[in-house]
Coordinates of C-alpha atoms and ligand atoms in Angstrom, one line a residue:
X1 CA -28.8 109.0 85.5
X2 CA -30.8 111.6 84.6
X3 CA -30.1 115.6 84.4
X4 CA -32.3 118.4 83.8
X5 CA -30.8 121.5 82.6
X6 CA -33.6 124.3 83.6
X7 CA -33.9 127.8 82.9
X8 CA -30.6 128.6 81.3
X9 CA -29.9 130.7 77.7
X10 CA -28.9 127.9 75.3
X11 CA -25.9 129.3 72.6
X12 CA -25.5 126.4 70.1
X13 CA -25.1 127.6 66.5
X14 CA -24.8 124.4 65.0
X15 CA -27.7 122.7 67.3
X16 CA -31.0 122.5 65.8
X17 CA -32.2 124.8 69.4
X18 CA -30.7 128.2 70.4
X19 CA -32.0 130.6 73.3
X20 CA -33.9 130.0 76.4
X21 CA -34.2 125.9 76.3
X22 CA -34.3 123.6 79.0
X23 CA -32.2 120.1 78.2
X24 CA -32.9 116.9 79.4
X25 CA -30.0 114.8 79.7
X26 CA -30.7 110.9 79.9
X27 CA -28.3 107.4 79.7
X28 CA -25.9 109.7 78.6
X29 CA -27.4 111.7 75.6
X30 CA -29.1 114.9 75.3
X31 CA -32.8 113.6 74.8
X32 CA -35.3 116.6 75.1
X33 CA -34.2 120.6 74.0
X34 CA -37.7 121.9 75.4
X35 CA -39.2 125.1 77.1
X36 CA -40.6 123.8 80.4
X37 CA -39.8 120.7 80.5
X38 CA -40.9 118.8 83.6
X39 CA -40.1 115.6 85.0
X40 CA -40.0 113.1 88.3
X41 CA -36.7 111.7 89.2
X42 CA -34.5 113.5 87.4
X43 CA -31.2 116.3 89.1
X44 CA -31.9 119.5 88.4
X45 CA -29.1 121.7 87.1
X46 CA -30.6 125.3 87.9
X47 CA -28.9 127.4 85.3
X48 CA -30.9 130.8 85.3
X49 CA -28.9 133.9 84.4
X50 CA -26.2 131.5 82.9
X51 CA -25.3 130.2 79.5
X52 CA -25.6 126.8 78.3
X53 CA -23.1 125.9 75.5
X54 CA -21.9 123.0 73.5
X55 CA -19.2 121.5 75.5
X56 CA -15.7 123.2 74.1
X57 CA -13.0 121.1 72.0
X58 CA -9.1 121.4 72.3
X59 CA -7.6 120.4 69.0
X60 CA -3.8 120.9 69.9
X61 CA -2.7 120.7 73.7
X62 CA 0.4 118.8 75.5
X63 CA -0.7 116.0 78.3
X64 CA 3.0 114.7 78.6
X65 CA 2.1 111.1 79.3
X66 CA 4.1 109.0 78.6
X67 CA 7.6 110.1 79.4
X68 CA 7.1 113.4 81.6
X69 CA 4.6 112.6 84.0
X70 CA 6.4 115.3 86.4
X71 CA 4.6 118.1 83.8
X72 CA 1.1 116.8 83.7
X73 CA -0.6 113.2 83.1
X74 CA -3.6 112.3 81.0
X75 CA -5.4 112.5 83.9
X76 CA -4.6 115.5 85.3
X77 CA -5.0 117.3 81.2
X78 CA -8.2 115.5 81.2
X79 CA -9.0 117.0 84.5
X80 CA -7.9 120.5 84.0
X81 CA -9.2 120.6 80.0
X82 CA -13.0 119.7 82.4
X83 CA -12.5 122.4 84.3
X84 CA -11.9 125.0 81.2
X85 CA -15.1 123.7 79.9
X86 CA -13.8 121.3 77.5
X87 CA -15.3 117.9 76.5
X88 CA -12.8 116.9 74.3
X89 CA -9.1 117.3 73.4
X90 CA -6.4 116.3 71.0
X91 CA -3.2 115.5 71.9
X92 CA 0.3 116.4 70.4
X93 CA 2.8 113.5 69.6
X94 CA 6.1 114.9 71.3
X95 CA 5.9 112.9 74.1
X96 CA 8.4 109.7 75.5
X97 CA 8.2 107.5 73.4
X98 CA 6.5 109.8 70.9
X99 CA 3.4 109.0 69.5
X100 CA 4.5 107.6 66.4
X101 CA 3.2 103.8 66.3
X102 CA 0.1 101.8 67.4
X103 CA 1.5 101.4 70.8
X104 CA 1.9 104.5 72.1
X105 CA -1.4 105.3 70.4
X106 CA -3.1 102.3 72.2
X107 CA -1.2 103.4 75.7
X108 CA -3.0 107.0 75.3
X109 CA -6.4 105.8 74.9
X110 CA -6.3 103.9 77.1
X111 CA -4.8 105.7 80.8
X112 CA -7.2 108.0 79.0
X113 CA -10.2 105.8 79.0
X114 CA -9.3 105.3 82.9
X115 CA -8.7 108.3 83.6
X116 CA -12.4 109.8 82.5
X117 CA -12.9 113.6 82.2
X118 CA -12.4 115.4 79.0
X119 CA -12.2 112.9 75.7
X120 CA -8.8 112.5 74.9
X121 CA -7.8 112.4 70.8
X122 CA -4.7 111.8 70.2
X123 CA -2.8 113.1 67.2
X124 CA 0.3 110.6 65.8
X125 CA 3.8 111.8 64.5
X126 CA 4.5 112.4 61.3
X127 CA 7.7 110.9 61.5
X128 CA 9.3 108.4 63.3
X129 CA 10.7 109.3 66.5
X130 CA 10.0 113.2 65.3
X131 CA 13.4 113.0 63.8
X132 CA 11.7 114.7 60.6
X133 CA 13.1 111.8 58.4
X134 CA 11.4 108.6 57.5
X135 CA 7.5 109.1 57.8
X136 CA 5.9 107.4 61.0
X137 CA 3.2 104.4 59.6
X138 CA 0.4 106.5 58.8
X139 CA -2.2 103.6 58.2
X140 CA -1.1 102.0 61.2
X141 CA -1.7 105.3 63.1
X142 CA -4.8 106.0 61.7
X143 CA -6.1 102.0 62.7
X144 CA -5.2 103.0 66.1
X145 CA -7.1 105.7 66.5
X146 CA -5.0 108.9 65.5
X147 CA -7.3 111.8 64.6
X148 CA -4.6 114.0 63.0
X149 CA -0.5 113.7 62.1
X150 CA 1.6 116.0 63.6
X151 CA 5.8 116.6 64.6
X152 CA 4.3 119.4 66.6
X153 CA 7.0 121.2 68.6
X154 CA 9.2 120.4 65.9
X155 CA 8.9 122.4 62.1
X156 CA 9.5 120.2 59.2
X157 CA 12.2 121.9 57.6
X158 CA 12.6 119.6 54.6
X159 CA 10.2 121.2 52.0
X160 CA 10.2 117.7 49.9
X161 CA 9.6 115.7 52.9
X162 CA 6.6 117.8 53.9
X163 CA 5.7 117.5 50.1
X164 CA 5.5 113.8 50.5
X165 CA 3.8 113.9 53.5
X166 CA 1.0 116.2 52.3
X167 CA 0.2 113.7 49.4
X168 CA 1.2 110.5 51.2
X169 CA -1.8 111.5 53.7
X170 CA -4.6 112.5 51.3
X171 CA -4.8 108.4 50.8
X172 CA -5.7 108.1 54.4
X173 CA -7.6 110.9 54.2
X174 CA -5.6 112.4 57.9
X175 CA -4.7 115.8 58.6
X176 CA -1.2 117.2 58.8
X177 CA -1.2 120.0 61.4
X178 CA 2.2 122.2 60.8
X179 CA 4.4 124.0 63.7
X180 CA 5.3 126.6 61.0
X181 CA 9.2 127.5 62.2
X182 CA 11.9 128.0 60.3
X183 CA 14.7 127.1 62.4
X184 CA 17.4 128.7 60.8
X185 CA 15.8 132.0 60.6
X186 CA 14.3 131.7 64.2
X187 CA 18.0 131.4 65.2
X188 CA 17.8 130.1 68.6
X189 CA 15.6 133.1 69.2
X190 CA 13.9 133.6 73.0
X191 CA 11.2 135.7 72.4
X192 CA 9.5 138.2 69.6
X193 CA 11.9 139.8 67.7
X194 CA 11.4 143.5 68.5
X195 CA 11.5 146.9 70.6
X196 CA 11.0 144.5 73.9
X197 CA 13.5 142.1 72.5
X198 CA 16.2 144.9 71.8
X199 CA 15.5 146.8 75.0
X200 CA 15.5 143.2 77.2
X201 CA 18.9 142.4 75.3
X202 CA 17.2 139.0 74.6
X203 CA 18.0 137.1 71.5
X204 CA 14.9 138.2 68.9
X205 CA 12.4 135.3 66.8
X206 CA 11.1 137.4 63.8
X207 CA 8.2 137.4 62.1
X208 CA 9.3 135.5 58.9
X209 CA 10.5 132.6 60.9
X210 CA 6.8 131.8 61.1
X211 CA 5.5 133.5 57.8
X212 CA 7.7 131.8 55.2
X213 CA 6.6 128.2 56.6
X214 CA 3.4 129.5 57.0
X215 CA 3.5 130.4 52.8
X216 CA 5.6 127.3 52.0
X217 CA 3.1 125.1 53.2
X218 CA 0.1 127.1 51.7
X219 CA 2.3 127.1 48.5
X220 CA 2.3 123.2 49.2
X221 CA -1.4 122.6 50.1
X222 CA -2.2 124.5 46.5
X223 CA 0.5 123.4 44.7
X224 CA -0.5 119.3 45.1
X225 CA -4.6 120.0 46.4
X226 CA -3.8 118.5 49.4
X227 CA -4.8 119.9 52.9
X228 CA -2.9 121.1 55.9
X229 CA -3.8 123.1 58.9
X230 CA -2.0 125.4 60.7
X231 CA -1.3 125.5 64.1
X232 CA -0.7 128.4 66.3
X233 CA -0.6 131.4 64.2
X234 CA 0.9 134.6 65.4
X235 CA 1.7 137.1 63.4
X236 CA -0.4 139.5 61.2
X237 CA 1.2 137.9 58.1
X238 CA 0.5 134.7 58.6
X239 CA -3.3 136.0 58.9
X240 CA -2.6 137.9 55.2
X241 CA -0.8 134.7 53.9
X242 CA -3.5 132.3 55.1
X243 CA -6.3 134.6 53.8
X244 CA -5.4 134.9 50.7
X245 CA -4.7 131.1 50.2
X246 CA -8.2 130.5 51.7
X247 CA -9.5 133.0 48.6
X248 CA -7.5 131.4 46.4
X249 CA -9.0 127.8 47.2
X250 CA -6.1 126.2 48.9
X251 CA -7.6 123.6 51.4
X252 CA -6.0 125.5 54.6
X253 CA -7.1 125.9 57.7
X254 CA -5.8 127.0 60.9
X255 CA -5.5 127.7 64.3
X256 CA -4.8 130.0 67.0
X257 CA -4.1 130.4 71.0
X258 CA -6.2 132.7 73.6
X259 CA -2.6 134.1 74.7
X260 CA -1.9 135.5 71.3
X261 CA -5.1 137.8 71.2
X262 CA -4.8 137.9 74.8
X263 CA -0.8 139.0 75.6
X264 CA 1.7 140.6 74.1
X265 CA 5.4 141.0 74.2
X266 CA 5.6 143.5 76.8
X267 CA 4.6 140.5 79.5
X268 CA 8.5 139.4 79.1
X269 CA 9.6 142.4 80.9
X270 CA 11.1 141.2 84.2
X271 CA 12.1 138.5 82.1
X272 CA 9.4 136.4 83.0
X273 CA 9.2 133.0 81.8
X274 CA 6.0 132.5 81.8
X275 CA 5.6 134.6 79.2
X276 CA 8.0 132.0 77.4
X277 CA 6.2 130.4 74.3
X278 CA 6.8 129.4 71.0
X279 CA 6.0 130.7 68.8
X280 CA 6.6 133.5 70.8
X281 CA 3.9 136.9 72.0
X282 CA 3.7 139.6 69.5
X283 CA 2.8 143.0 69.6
X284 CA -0.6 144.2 69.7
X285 CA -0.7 145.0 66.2
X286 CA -0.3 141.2 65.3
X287 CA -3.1 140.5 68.5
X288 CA -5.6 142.7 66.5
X289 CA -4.8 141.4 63.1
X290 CA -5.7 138.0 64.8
X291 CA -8.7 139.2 66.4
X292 CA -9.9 140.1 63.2
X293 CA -8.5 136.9 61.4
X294 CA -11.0 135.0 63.8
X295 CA -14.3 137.7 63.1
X296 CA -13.6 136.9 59.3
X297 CA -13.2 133.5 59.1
X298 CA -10.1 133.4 58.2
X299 CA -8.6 131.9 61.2
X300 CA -10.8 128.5 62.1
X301 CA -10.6 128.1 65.5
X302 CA -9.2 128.4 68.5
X303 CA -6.9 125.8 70.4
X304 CA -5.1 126.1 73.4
X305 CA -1.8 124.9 72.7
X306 CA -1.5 124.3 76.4
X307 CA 1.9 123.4 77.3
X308 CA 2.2 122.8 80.5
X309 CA 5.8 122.7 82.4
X310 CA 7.6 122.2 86.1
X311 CA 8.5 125.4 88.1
X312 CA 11.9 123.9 87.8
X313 CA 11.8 124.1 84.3
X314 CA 10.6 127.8 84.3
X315 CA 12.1 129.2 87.0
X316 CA 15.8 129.6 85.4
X317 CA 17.4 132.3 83.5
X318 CA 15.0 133.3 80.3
X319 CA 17.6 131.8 78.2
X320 CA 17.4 128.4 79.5
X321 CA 13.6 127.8 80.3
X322 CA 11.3 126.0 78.8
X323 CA 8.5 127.3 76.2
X324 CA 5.1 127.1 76.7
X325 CA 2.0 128.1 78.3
X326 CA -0.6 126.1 80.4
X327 CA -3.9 127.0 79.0
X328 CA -6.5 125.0 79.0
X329 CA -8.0 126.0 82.6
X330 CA -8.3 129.7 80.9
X331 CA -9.0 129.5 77.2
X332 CA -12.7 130.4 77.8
X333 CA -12.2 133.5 79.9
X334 CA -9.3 134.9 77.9
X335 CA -11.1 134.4 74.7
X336 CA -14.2 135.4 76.1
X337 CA -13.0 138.6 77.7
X338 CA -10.7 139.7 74.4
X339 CA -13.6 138.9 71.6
X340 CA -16.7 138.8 73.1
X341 CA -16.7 141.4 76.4
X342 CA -14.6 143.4 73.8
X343 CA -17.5 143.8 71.1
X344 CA -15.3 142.3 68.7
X345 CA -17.7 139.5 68.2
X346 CA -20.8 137.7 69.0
X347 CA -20.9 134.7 72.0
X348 CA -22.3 132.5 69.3
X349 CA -19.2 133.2 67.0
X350 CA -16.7 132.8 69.6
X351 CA -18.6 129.4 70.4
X352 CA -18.2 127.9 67.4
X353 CA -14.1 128.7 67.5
X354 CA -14.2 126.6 70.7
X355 CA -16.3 123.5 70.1
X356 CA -17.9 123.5 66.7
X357 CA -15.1 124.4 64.2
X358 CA -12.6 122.2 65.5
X359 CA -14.3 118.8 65.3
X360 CA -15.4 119.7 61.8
X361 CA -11.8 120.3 60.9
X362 CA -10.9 116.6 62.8
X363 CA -13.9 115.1 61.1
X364 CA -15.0 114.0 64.7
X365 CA -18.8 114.6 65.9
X366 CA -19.2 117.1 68.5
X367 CA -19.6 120.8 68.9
X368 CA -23.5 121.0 68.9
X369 CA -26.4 120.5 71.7
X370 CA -28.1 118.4 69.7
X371 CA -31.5 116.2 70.4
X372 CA -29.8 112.0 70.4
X373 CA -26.4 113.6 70.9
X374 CA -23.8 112.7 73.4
X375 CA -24.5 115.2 76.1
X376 CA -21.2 117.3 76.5
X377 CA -22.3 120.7 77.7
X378 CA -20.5 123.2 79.4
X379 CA -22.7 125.9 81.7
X380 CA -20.9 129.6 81.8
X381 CA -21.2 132.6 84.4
X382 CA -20.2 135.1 82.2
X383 CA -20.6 137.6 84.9
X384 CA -18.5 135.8 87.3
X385 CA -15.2 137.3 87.8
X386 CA -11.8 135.6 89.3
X387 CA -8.1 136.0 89.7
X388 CA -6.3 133.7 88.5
X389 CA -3.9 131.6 91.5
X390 CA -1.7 129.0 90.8
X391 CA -3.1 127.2 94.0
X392 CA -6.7 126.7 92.1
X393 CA -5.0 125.3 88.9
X394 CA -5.8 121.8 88.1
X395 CA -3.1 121.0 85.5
X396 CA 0.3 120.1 87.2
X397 CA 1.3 123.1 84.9
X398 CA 1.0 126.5 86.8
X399 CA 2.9 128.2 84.3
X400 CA 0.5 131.0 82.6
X401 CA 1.6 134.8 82.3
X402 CA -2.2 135.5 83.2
X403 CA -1.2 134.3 87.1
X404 CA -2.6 137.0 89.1
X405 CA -5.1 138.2 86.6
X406 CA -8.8 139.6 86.9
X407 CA -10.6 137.7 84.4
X408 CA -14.1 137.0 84.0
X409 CA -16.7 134.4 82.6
X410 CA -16.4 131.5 84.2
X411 CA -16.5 127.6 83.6
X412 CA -19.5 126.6 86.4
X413 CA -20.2 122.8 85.0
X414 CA -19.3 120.5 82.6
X415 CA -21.5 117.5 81.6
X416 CA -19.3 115.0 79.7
X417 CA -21.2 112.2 77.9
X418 CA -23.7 112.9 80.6
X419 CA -22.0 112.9 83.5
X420 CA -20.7 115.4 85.9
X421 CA -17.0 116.0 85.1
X422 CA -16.9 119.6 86.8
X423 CA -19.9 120.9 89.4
X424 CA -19.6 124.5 91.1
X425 CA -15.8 125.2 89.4
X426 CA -14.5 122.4 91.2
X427 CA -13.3 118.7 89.6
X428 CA -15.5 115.9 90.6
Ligands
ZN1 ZN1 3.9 123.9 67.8
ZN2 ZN1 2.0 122.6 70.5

């Protein structure tokens, strides 16, 4: 099969090309970055007045599978991570059975090898069964194909343990990503702790719950020159904390999600659950100091966290529903209407938070157009406008506090390992 990319504005920062290049797309890899290029036989992909980027990479999302196929199944993550523009994602362990041997591991890669769409990475547990007490087989993990360790959705609240872990996985030379939550401080918390919290009469999560962990871990990282990344950050001070390690030389590295540059608090009032995510919204204070976190390098990249969750499991008191927020089908607009449309930063930056930056922190190949290169490429309207309905969602997760939203730039196509995965908006 052969593609031909014509007339669009190439944005690839770490790809040899940048600007108005046509790409030729053949058996699967990008083989020509050319002006002009003309040639018999092969399907043209008009892209005039559009942008032509690297295809985007999700290093922390939720596909459920196995254990709670009624929230979304590799297939349908792989399917609605395509249709947000991404040709690649990493998923958490916290699933049923957990990802926490060879197995489950095996099981992943391979519903997602049938299921096709976005790549599918996934991450192992750090310990077994999450439980946060005897470490999960790390080499074992590893052999099968784990990209990065992680008890995501759980904190490690035993300092020692996470001391041991941090060494133990320098050998293997694996990532630890950390959901940084104190557990005792966040107190069975519902939301930010705050005026919303107070006026809402909901139970608060402060700050610190995320900043001390946040520290700890940096403390860690320095302490035994080990690394660990961060997954998503929230506040303002855990943008302070994490600079300064990063200035000090501590091997850190972290994350963040579109909805907390994107949202704040006050879209809990009415009590909506959607809004429901740990860690929780901020304030807009903490959603600039992010912003800027991201313009200065001092936040990595951007991840979706996407959670995605029943309407049964939502639509109960705000007390009893479950956190999380499905994002993967509007990571690009969010991020692209709060940074970029905003003048906080350049597309090309922004690009690299979404594709480039992550697989270099995985150690995986991606991110970049480049000539020989698997061709994952993502085409953009960035003029296009939408609101956002539950009905056009692709992930069996509708639950997003952006439902009912104007938003703009739009996903148009995604090319995975050239082959159409998503043509005119719509899931092939
Ligand atoms: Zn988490
Ligand atoms: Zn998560």
């Amino acid at each position: 099969m052969k593609l031909l990319i014509k007339n669009g504005t190439l944005i690839n920062p770490h790809g040899e090309k940048n600007g108005a290049y046509d790409v030729l797309i053949e058996g699967g890899r990008v083989t020509k970055i050319e002006k002009g290029i003309e040639i018999n036989g092969a399907e043209i992909i008009e892209a005039a007045g559009k942008h032509v980027l690297p295809g985007f990479f999700d290093m922390h999302c939720h596909l459920r599978e196995p254990g709670y196929e009624y929230q979304e199944t590799i297939r349908t993550g792989a399917m609605a991570a395509a249709r947000g523009g991404y040709a690649a994602i990493a998923c958490m362990a916290n699933t049923n059975p957990p990802a926490d041997c060879a197995a489950v591991i095996g099981y992943i890669k391979s519903r997602a090898a049938e299921a096709g769409y976005a790549k599918v990475y996934p991450v192992g547990a750090v310990t077994a069964g999450l439980r946060g007490e005897a470490l999960a087989e790390m080499g074992e993990l590893k052999e099968a194909g784990a990209v990065a360790v992680s008890d995501d959705g759980r904190p490690m609240m035993d300092a020692n343990l996470m001391k041991n872990v941090l060494v133990y996985a320098k050998n293997f030379d694996m990532l630890v990503i950390s959901h940084c939550e104190d557990i005792l401080l966040a107190n069975e918390g519902h939301m930010n702790e705050g005026v919303v919290s107070t006026e809402l009469g909901l139970k608060g999560i402060s700050r610190a719950a995320e900043e001390v962990m946040v520290a700890r871990d940096a403390i860690l990282a320095g302490t035994y020159d080990a690394r660990v990344h961060i997954a998503h950050v929230s506040t303002a001070g855990s943008v302070e904390i994490i600079r300064q390690a990063k200035k000090a030389g501590v091997k850190v590295s972290c994350e963040t999600a579109p909805h907390y540059f994107s949202a704040t608090d006050e879209a809990v009032r009415g009590f909506n659950t959607n809004a429901k995510v740990n860690p929780p919204l901020r304030t807009k204070e903490d959603a600039a100091a992010i912003i800027a976190g991201l313009c200065d390098g001092t936040i990595d990249c951007i991840a979706t966290d996407h959670a995605p969750h029943h309407e049964d499991d939502k639509n109960v008191e705000f007390a009893y529903a479950a956190s999380g927020i499905s994002g993967l089908e509007t990571a690009f607009s969010l991020s692209y209407m709060n940074l970029v449309k905003a003048g906080k930063m350049g597309l090309e930056r922004m690009v690299s938070l979404l594709s480039y930056n992550p697989c270099k922190i995985l150690g995986i190949k991606g991110g970049a157009i480049t000539q020989g290169g698997e061709a994952d490429i993502t085409i953009v309207d960035l003029d296009a406008e939408y609101v956002l309905k539950k009905e056009d969602m692709v992930s069996l997760g509708k639950n997003t506090p952006f439902l009912g939203q104007k938003l703009a730039g739009k996903v148009i196509h995604t090319v995975i390992g050239g082959k159409w995965a998503v043509r005119d908006g719509k899931v092939i």
